[in-house]
Backbone as a ProteinNet text record, in pm:
[ID]
protein_1_A
[PRIMARY]
MGTIELKSNLHKIIDSIEDEQLLRAISRFLEKRKSAEDGLLWKELTDEQKKEVLQAYEESEDKANLINDKDIWNELK
[TERTIARY]
-1044.2	-1087.8	-1176.7	-1290.8	-1443.9	-1412.4	-1488.8	-1500	-1606.7	-1675.1	-1742.9	-1645	-1555.3	-1448.1	-1323.4	-1300.4	-1223.7	-1237.6	-1360.4	-1454.7	-1464.8	-1492.6	-1485	-1388	-1278.7	-1106.5	-1050.7	-1101.8	-1070.6	-1131.5	-1248	-1372.3	-1286.1	-1224.9	-1175.4	-1030.3	-956.5	-855.5	-872.1	-910.8	-952.9	-1015.6	-1129.2	-1154.1	-1038.7	-903.7	-826.6	-771.7	-698.4	-635.7	-705.5	-610.3	-625.9	-569.7	-459.3	-373.3	-483.7	-512.4	-587	-507.1	-414.9	-331.7	-351.6	-296.9	-310.5	-434.9	-588.8	-728.4	-749.2	-664.7	-699.7	-589.4	-560.5	-428	-446.9	-530.3	-606	-756.2	-830.3	-925.3	-899.3	-796.1	-761.6	-717.7	-594.6	-610.8	-749.9	-828.9	-947.8	-1007.1	-1063.4	-1138.9	-1067.1	-958.4	-813.7	-841.5	-862.2	-867.9	-1018.6	-1089.5	-1259.6	-1276.7	-1185.7	-1253.3	-1145.1	-1046.6	-975.1	-1002	-964.3	-989.2	-890.8	-941	-851	-729.1	-615	-508.7	-467.7	-503	-438.7	-284.2	-258.9	-102.1	-39.6	-50.8	5.8	17	-55.3	-73	-5.1	35.6	129.5	268.4	311.2	415.6	520.3	623	728.2	722	736.5	817.8	908.4	1003	1124.7	1044.3	984	927.9	855.8	791.1	669.1	768.9	852.8	960.8	1030.7	1056.2	1102.3	1020.7	909.5	826.3	768.6	751	718.8	866.4	990.4	1113.6	1131.6	1056.6	1056.3	972.2	832.9	785	827.8	860.4	892.9	995	1112.2	1197.5	1175.2	1059.5	978	950.4	897.4	800	958.8	1095.8	1209.2	1240.1	1147.1	1136.4	1267.3	1393.1	1524.9	1501.9	1525.4	1504.1	1407.4	1343.6	1259.8	1314.2	1298.9	1372.7	1227.6	1279	1147.8	1141	1007	991.8	1000.9	1048.7	1129.9	1274.3	1340.7	1479.9	1447.1	1355.5	1315.4	1336	1249.8	1183.1	1300.5	1355.2	1520.3	1584.8	1641.8	1698.4	1646.8	1515.7	1494.9	1494.1	1499.3	1519.6	1616.1
1269.5	1283.6	1165.3	1161.9	1072.3	981.8	890.4	755.6	821.7	915.4	982.7	1053.3	1145.7	1186.1	1116.5	1020.5	903.3	853.8	810.9	752.3	844.2	974.3	1076.8	1092.1	1132.6	1137.2	1033	899.4	805	814.9	790.4	789.5	892.3	1003.8	1138.3	1129.3	999.9	959.5	864.9	768.6	662.6	741.1	844.8	871.6	950.7	950.9	1091.1	958.4	840.7	749.7	702.7	663.5	658.5	528.7	495.5	343.3	245	130.6	50.6	-129.1	-87.8	-194.3	-154.5	-14.2	2.8	39.9	52.2	10.5	-122.8	-217.9	-345.3	-371.7	-319.8	-384.3	-373.5	-203	-156.8	-210.8	-247.3	-322.5	-472.4	-532.4	-668.2	-629.9	-565.6	-539.5	-497.1	-400.4	-391.6	-481.1	-573.7	-726.2	-816.1	-826.1	-934	-831.6	-725.1	-686.6	-664.2	-665.1	-685	-789.2	-906.5	-1026.8	-1109.8	-1032.4	-1099.6	-1112.3	-1203.5	-1246	-1146.6	-1064.8	-980.7	-1064.3	-998.7	-1089.7	-1193.2	-1203.2	-1315.1	-1342.9	-1260.2	-1177.2	-1214.9	-1173.5	-1192.9	-1356.9	-1438.7	-1558.9	-1638.2	-1566.6	-1615.8	-1634.2	-1553.1	-1519.5	-1620	-1630.4	-1680.8	-1657.4	-1712.8	-1679	-1569.2	-1641.5	-1491.3	-1369.7	-1405	-1271.4	-1174.9	-1220.8	-1181.6	-1110.4	-1173.4	-1118.5	-985.9	-971.8	-830.8	-722.9	-794.4	-700.7	-599.5	-691.9	-618.6	-553.7	-602.6	-503.3	-394	-384.7	-284.2	-184.9	-210.6	-101.2	-59.3	-142.4	-121.3	7	-17.5	65.4	227.9	193.8	337	403	390.8	429.7	527.2	547.1	647.7	701.8	822.6	961.6	941.5	901.7	924.4	852.8	702.6	600.9	633.3	774.2	793.8	862.4	794	909.1	952.4	1115.9	1148.5	1114.3	1114.6	1012.5	1105.1	1277.4	1341	1284.4	1239.5	1190.7	1060.8	956.2	811.6	865.2	963.8	935.7	990.4	1086.3	1165.3	1057.6	1023.9	829.9	738.8	751.2	636.6	710.2	839.6	915.2	866.3
631	485.7	507.9	505.5	515.6	340.3	407.4	286.2	182.6	175.7	68.8	-13.2	55.3	1.9	-55.6	6.9	-52.5	-160	-192.5	-273.4	-417.4	-361.7	-483.5	-545.8	-463.8	-469.7	-586.8	-544.7	-617.6	-801.3	-772	-874.4	-949.6	-950.9	-1015.9	-1097.1	-1010.5	-1037.7	-1171.8	-1091.2	-1190.5	-1367.4	-1344.9	-1452.6	-1554.5	-1459.6	-1573.3	-1621.8	-1596.7	-1584.5	-1749.9	-1867.7	-1984	-2023.4	-1955	-1958.2	-1937.2	-2044.5	-1990.2	-1954.6	-1934.6	-1874.2	-1710.2	-1677.4	-1566.5	-1464.2	-1573.4	-1517.5	-1491.9	-1575.3	-1571.4	-1394.6	-1398.6	-1254.6	-1165.9	-1160.7	-971.4	-1021	-1108.1	-1100.1	-1009	-1071.1	-1004	-886	-836	-710.2	-635.4	-672.7	-607.1	-604.9	-694	-656.7	-542.7	-599.9	-452.3	-353	-316.2	-176.9	-135.1	-203.7	-169.5	-110.6	-195.2	-123.3	-73.8	6.8	70.6	227.3	239.4	442.2	487.8	607.8	694.8	724.3	756.8	792.2	681.1	593	522.9	480.2	435.7	418.8	533.5	642.1	789.2	783.2	768.8	811.3	709.3	601.8	445.1	477.4	562.9	617	697.5	695	780.3	878.4	1018.2	1136.8	1134.4	1089.6	1053.2	931.2	860.2	773.8	898	1010.9	1055.6	1142.7	1216.3	1320.2	1248.7	1134.3	1049.6	1070.7	1000.8	993.7	1137.2	1210.5	1377.8	1426.6	1325.1	1408.2	1356.7	1228.9	1179.1	1175.7	1272.8	1267.6	1416.1	1502	1601.9	1604.4	1485.6	1415	1413.9	1334.8	1240.2	1365.3	1511.6	1613	1643.1	1582.1	1673.9	1540.6	1551.2	1436	1370.6	1420.2	1386.2	1253.8	1280.3	1222.5	1040.7	1080.7	941.5	845.2	729.4	609.9	548.7	514.1	448.1	290.2	302.5	182.3	24	44.6	-84	-128.1	-22.4	-34.8	-91.8	-44	-126.2	-258.3	-293.1	-435.9	-566.5	-477.6	-519.8	-530.3	-430.7	-505.5	-580.9	-634.3	-728	-803.5	-883.1	-1014.1	-1101.3
[MASK]
+++++++++++++++++++++++++++++++++++++++++++++++++++++++++++++++++++++++++++++

C-alpha cells in the first residue's frame, strides 16, 4: 500500500468517526508525531528499558515466540 492509498484510507476512517473525544485524541497524536524528533522516544528510555526493547526484538525474530493476534484479542475480551 502506497502513501496515497494510506492517506485515502486514513481520511475514510477519520470521516467515519463521530466521537469528538476520539477525534481530538487522534489529532493530538498526529500533531505530536508530526513534530517529534526521530528517535526522541528511544533517547528518553533508560539503559535498562533499551536493553528490554532490544531483547524483545531479538526474541520476536524466532517465530516460536510469537502469539497470534487473534489469540491476544480473545484474551482481552
